[in-house]
PDB file of C-alpha atoms in Angstrom:
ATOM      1  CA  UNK T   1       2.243  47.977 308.347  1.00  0.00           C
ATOM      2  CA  UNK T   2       1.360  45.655 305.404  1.00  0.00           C
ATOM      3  CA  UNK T   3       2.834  41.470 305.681  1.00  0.00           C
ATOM      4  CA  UNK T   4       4.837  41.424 303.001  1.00  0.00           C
ATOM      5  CA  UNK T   5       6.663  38.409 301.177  1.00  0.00           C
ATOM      6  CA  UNK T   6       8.705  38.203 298.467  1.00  0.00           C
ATOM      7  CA  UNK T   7       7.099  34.966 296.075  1.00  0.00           C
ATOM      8  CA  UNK T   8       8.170  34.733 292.699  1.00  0.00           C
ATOM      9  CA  UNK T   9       5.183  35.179 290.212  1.00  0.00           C
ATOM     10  CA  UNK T  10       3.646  31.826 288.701  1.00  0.00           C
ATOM     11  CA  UNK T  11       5.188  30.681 285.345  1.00  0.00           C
ATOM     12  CA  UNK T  12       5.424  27.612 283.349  1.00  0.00           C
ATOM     13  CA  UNK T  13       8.565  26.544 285.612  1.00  0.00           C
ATOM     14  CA  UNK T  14       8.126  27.024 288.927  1.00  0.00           C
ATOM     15  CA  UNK T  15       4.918  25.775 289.966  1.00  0.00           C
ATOM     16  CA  UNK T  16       6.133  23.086 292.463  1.00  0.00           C
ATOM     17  CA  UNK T  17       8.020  26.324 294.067  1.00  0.00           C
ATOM     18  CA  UNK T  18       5.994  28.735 294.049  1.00  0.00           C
ATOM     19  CA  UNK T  19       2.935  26.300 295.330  1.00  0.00           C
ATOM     20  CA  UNK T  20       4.997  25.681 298.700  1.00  0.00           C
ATOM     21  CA  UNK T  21       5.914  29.760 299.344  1.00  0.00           C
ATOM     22  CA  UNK T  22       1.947  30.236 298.477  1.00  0.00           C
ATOM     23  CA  UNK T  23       0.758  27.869 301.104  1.00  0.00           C
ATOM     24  CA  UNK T  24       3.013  29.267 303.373  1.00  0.00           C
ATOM     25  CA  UNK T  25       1.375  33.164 302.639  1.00  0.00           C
ATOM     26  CA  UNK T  26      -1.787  31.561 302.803  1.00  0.00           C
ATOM     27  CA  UNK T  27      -1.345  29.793 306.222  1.00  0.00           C
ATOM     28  CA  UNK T  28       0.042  32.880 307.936  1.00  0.00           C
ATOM     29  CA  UNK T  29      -2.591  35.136 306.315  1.00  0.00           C
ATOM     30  CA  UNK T  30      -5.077  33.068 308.237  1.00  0.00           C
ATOM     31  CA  UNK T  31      -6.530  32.345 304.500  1.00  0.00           C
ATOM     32  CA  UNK T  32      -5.617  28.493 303.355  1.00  0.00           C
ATOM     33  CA  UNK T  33      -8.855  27.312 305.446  1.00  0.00           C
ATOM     34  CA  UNK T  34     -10.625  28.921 302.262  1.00  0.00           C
ATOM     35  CA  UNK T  35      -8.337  27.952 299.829  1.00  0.00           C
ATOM     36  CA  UNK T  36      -8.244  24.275 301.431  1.00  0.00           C
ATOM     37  CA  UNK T  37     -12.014  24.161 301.864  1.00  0.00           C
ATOM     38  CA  UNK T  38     -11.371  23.487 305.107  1.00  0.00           C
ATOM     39  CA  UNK T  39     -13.896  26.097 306.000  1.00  0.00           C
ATOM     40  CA  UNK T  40     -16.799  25.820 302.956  1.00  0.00           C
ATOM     41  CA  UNK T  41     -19.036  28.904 302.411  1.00  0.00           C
ATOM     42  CA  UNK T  42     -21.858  28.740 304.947  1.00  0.00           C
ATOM     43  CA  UNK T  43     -25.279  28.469 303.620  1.00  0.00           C
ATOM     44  CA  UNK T  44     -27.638  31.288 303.776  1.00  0.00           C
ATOM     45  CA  UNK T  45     -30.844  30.914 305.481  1.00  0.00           C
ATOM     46  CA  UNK T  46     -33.816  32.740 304.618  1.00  0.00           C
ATOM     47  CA  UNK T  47     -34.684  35.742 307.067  1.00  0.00           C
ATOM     48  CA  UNK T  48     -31.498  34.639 308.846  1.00  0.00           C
ATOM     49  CA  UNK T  49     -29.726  38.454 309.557  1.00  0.00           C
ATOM     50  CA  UNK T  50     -26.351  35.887 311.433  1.00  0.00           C
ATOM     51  CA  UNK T  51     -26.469  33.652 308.387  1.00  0.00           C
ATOM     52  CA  UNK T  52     -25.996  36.279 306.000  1.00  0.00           C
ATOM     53  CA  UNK T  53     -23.666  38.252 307.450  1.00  0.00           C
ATOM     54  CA  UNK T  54     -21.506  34.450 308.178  1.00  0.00           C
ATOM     55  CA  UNK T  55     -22.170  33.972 304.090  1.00  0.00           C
ATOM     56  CA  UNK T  56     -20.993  37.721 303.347  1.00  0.00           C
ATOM     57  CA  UNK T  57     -17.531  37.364 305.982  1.00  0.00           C
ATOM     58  CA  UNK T  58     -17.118  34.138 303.931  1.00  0.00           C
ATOM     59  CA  UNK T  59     -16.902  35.423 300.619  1.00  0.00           C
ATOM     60  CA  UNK T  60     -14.686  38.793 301.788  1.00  0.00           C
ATOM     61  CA  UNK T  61     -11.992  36.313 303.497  1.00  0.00           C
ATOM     62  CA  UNK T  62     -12.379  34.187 299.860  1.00  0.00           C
ATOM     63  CA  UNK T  63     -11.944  37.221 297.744  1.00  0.00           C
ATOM     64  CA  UNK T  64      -8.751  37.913 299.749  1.00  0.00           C
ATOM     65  CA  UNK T  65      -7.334  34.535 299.328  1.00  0.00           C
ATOM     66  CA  UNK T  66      -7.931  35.182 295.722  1.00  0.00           C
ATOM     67  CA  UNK T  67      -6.392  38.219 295.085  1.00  0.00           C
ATOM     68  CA  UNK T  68      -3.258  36.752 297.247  1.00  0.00           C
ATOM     69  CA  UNK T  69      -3.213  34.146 294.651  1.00  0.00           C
ATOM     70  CA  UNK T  70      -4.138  36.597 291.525  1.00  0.00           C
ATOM     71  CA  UNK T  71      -0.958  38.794 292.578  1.00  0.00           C
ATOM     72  CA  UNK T  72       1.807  35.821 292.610  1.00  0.00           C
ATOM     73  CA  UNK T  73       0.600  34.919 289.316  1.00  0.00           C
ATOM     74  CA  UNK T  74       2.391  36.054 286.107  1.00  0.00           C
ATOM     75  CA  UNK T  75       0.227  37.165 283.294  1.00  0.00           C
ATOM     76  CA  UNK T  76       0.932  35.221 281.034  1.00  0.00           C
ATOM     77  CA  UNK T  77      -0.660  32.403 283.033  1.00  0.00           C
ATOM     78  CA  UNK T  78      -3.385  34.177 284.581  1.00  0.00           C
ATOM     79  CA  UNK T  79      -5.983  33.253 281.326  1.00  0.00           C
ATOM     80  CA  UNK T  80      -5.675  29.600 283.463  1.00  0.00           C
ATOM     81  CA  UNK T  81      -8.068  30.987 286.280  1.00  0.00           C
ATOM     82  CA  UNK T  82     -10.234  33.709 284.549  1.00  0.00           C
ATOM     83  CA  UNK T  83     -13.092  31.339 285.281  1.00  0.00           C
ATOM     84  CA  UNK T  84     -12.823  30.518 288.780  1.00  0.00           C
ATOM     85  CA  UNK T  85     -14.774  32.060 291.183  1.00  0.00           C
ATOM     86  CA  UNK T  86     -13.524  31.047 294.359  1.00  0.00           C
ATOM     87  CA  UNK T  87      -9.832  31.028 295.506  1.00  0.00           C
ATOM     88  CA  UNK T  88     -10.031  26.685 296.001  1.00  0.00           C
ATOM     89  CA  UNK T  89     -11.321  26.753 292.296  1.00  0.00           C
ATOM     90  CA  UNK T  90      -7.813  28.679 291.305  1.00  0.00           C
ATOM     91  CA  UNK T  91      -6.307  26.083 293.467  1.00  0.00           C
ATOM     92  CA  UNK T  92      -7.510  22.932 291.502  1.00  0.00           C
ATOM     93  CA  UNK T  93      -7.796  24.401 288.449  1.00  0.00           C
ATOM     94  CA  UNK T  94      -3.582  25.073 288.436  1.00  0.00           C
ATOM     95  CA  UNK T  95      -2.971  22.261 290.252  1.00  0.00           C
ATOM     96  CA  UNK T  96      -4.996  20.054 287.151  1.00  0.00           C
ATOM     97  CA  UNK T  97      -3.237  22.298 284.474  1.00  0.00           C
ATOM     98  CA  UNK T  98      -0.049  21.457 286.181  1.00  0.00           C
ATOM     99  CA  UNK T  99      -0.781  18.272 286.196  1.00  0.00           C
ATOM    100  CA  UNK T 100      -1.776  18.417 282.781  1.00  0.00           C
ATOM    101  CA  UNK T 101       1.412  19.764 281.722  1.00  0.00           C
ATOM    102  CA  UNK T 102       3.483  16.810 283.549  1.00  0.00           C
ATOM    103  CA  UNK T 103       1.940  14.126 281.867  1.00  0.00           C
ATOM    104  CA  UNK T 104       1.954  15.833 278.244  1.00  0.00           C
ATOM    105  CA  UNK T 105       5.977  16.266 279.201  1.00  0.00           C
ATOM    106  CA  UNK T 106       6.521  12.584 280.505  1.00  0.00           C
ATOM    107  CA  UNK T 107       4.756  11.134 276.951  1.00  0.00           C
ATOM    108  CA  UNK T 108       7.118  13.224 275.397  1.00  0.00           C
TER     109      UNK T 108
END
């Protein structure tokens, strides 16, 4: 049976929301160490059969956090991440656009 959770998709309005319910799907996905960088992609070592297979686990359980992410985000604002390659880089990148957005409203 599939963990499902109801999270309003990303828009313009609701990041400070939606940021709170994602960290929460994250955490109990056993994914926010990725997100976080709490757990950084291991290096690979040449000839190194456990290193690569480490590097290789890494990048699946990233990919998942990503897609988590990629799902709760409305289209519209997905052309803010179509750059980032790892799910922490979709993290700081909103977070900065957010931020971003705040200050350009406060000067206002």
């Amino acid at each position: 049976m599939a963990n499902l959770a109801r999270i309003e998709a990303l828009n313009k309005d609701n990041y400070d929301t939606w940021k709170i319910q994602m960290r929460a799907l994250l955490v109990k996905n056993d994914a926010w160490c990725y997100v976080s960088s709490e757990l950084n992609a291991p290096a690979v070592r040449a000839d190194n059969v456990e290193s690569e297979a480490n590097s290789r686990a890494w990048s699946t359980n990233d990919e998942k956090a990503k897609s988590d992410r990629v799902l709760s985000i409305s289209p519209s604002e997905l052309k803010q991440i179509k750059d980032c390659r790892t799910s922490n880089d979709i993290w700081q990148k909103l977070e900065n656009c957010t931020l971003c957005l705040t200050r350009s409203n406060v000067n206002r």
